[in-house]
Coordinates of C-alpha atoms in Angstrom, one line a residue:
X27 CA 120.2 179.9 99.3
X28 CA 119.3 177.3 96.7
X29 CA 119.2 173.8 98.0
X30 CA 121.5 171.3 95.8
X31 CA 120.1 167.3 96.0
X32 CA 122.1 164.9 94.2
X33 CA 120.6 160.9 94.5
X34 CA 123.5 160.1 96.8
X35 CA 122.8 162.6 99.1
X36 CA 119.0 161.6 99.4
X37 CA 119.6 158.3 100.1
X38 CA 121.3 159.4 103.4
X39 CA 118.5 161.7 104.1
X40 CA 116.5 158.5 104.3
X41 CA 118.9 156.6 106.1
X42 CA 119.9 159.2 108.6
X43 CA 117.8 162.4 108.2
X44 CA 119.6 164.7 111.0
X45 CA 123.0 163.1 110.1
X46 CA 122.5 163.8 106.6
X47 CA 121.6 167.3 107.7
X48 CA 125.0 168.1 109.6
X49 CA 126.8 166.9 106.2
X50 CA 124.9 168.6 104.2
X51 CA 125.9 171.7 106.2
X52 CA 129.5 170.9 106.4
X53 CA 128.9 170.4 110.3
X54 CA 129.7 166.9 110.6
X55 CA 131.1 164.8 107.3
X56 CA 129.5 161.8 106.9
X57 CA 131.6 159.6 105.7
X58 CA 133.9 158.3 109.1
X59 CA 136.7 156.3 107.5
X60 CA 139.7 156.6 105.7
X61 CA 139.9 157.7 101.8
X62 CA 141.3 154.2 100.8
X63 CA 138.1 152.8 98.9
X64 CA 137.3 156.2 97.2
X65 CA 140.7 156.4 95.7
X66 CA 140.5 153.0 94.7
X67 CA 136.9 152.9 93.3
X68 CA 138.3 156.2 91.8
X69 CA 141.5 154.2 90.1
X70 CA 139.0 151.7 88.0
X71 CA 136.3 154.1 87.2
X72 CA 139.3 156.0 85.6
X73 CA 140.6 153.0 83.8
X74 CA 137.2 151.4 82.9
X75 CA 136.3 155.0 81.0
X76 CA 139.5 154.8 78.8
X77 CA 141.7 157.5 80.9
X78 CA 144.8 158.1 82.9
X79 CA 144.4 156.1 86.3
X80 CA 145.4 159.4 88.3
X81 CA 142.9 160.9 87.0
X82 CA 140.3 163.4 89.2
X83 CA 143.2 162.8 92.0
X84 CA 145.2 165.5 93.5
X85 CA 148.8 165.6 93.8
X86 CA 148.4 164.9 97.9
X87 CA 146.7 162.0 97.2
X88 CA 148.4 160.8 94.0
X89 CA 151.7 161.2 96.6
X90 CA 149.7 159.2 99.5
X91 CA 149.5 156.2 97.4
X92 CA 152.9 155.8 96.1
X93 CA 155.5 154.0 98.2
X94 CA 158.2 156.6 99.4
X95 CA 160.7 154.2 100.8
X96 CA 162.4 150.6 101.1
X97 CA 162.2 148.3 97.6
X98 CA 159.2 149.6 96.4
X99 CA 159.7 153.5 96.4
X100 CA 158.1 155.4 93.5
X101 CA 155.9 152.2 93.1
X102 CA 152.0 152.3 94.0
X103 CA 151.0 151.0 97.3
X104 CA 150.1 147.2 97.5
X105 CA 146.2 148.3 98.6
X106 CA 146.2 150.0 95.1
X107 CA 147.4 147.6 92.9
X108 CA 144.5 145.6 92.4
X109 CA 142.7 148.6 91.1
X110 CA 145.2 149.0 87.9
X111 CA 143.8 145.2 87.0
X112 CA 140.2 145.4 87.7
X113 CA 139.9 148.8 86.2
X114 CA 141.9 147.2 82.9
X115 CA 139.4 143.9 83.3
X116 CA 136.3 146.6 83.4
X117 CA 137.1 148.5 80.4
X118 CA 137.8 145.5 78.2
X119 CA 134.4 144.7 78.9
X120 CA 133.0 148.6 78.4
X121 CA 134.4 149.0 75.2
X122 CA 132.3 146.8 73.1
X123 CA 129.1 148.3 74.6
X124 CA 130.3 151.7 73.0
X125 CA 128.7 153.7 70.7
X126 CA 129.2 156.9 68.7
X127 CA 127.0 158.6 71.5
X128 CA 129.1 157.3 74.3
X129 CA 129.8 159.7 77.2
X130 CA 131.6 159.3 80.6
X131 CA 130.8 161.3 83.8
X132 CA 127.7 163.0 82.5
X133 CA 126.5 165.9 84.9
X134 CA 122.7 166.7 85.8
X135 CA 122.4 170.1 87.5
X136 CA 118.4 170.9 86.5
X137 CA 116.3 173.5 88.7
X138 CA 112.8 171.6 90.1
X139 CA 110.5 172.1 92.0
X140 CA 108.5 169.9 95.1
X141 CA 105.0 169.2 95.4
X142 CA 104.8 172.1 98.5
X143 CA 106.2 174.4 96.0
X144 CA 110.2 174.2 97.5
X145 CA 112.9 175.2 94.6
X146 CA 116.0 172.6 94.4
X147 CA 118.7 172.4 91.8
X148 CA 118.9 168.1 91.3
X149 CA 122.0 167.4 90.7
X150 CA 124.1 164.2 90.3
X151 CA 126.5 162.7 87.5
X152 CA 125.8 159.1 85.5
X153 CA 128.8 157.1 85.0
X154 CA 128.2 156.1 81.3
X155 CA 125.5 156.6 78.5
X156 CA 125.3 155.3 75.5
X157 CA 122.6 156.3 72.7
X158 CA 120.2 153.7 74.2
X159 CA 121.3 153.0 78.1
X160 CA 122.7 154.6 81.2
X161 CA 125.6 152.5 83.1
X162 CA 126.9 152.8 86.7
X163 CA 129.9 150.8 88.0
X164 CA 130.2 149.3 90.9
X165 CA 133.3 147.8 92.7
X166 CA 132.2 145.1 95.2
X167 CA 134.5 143.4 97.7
X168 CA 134.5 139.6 97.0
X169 CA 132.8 138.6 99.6
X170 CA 129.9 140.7 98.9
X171 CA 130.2 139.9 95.1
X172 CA 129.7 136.4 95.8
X173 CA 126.6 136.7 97.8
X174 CA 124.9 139.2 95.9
X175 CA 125.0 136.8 93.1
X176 CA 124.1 133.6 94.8
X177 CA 121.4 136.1 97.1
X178 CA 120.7 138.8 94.9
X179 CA 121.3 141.1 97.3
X180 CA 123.9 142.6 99.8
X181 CA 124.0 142.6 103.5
X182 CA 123.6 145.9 104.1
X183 CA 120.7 146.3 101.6
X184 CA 122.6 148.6 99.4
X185 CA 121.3 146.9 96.2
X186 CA 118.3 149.1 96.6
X187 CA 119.9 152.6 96.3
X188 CA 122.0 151.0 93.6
X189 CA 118.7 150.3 91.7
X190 CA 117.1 153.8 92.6
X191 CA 120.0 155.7 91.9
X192 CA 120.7 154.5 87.7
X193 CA 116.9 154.2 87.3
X194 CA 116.8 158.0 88.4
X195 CA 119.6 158.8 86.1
X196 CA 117.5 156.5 82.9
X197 CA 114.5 158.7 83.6
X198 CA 116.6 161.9 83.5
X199 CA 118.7 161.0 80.6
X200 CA 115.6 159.7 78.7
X201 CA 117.1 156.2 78.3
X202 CA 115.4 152.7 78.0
X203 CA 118.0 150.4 79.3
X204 CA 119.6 150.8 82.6
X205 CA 122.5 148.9 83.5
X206 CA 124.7 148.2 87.0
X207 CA 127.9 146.8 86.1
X208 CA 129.6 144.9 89.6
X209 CA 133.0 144.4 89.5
X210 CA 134.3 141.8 91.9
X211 CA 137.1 143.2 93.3
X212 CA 139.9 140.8 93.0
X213 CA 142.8 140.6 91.0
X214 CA 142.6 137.0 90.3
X215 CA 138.4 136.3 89.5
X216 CA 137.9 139.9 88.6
X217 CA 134.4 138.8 87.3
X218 CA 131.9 141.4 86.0
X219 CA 128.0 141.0 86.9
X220 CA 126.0 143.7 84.1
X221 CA 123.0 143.4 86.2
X222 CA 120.0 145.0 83.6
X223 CA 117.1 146.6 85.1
X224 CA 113.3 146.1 83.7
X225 CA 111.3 148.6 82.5
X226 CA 109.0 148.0 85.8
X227 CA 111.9 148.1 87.6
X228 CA 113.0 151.3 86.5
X229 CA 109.6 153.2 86.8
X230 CA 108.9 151.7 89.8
X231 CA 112.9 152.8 91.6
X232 CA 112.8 156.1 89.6
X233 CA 109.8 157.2 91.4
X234 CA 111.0 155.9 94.7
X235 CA 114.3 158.0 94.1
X236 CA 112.0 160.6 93.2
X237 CA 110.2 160.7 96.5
X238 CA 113.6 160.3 98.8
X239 CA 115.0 163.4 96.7
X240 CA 111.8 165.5 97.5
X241 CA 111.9 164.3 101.2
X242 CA 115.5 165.1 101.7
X243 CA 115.0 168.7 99.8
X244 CA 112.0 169.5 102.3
X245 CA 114.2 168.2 105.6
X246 CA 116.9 170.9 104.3
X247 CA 113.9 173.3 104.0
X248 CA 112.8 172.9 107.4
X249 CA 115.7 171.4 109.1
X250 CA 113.1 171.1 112.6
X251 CA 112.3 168.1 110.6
X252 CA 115.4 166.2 110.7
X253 CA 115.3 163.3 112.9
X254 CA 118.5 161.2 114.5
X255 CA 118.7 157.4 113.6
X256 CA 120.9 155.8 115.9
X257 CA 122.6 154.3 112.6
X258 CA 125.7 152.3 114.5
X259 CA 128.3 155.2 113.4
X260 CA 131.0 157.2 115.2
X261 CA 128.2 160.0 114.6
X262 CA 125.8 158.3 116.7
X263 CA 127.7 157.3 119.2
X264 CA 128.0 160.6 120.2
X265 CA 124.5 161.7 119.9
X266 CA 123.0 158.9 121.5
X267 CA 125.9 158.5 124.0
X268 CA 127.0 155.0 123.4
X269 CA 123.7 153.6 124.0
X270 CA 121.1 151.7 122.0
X271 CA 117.1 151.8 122.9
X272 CA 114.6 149.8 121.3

């Protein structure tokens, strides 16, 4: 069977090799919490590319997030309301940095090959390109957004596979500029941060998520590999049995 590795699923390869494994073959989902952040982040991607905010959802969930009782029936869900305005705030800012060559959602799906000769299909999907750049949005809590721009960086490190990931996607797309635009998630300061990436930058965090990608395609290979990171998570709890060595 050919072995599909998108740049988001590398990164928890490299994070959590024998975790990532179990996702990868639908043993054990990685993600551990509710669908509340997805379906929002999915409400202002929608918006900030120009279409319907419902869109990519399916009828359970576009149900799930409408109130179905009391005052606000057949209205959407307080947690979801912000998303209308920050997706709205996103897109004013998108537009102008459209061009005639301006695409949304743009699919990779490219066979390759590793350095130990193992066949992969990469896969993943850019949010935007543009003749000249490659864009990814980001929806940041507020707390976060306010660090990351006083401290350049988050608390979990995430910045990093944020970097790797749309410098990947430049180098596959054959762009020169890539581009992270954070959007603070708040309906009253929704302020957007186009964080734009150096051409060092972008060889040097292509190649790393080169590297991660080839790694997590060999782990799949030869699953014997796959090591267990005692990562903090439901997942690990288990495995490790509620306890934490040094």
């Amino acid at each position: 069977m050919t072995i599909h590795m998108s740049p988001t699923r590398a990164m928890k390869f490299s994070k959590n090799p024998l975790r990532a494994l179990e996702d990868y073959n639908g043993t054990n989902k990685w993600w551990e919490g509710n669908d509340d952040a997805l379906v929002f982040g999915t409400i202002v991607h929608n918006l900030a590319e120009g279409r319907d905010a419902m869109a990519d959802l399916s009828d359970d969930v576009q149900q799930s997030i409408v109130s179905s009782t009391g005052k606000t029936k057949g209205q959407i869900k307080s947690q979801f309301k912000d998303a209308k305005t920050i997706g709205e705030r996103l897109r004013n800012y998108v537009l102008p940095l459209e061009d005639e060559d301006t695409k949304f959602e743009v699919s990779i799906d490219e066979l390759n090959e590793t350095s130990s000769g193992v066949e992969f299909r990469v896969t993943g999907r850019a949010d935007m390109l543009t003749r000249d750049a490659v864009y990814d949005f980001k929806t940041v809590s507020p707390q976060d957004f306010d660090g990351f721009i006083f401290y350049k960086s988050f608390r979990d490190g995430r910045e990093k596979d944020y970097l790797k990931q749309v410098a990947f996607y430049a180098k596959m797309f054959d762009k020169k500029e890539a581009h992270i635009l954070y959007i603070k998630k708040d309906k009253n300061t929704p302020f957007v941060y186009d964080y734009e990436m150096s051409e060092v930058e972008i060889s040097g965090y292509a190649l790393e998520m080169i590297e991660d990608i080839e790694k997590a395609v060999n782990i799949v290979a030869m699953p014997t590999q796959a090591m267990a990171v005692n990562d903090g998570s439901i997942w690990a709890y288990d495995h490790f049995g509620g306890v934490i060595n040094d």
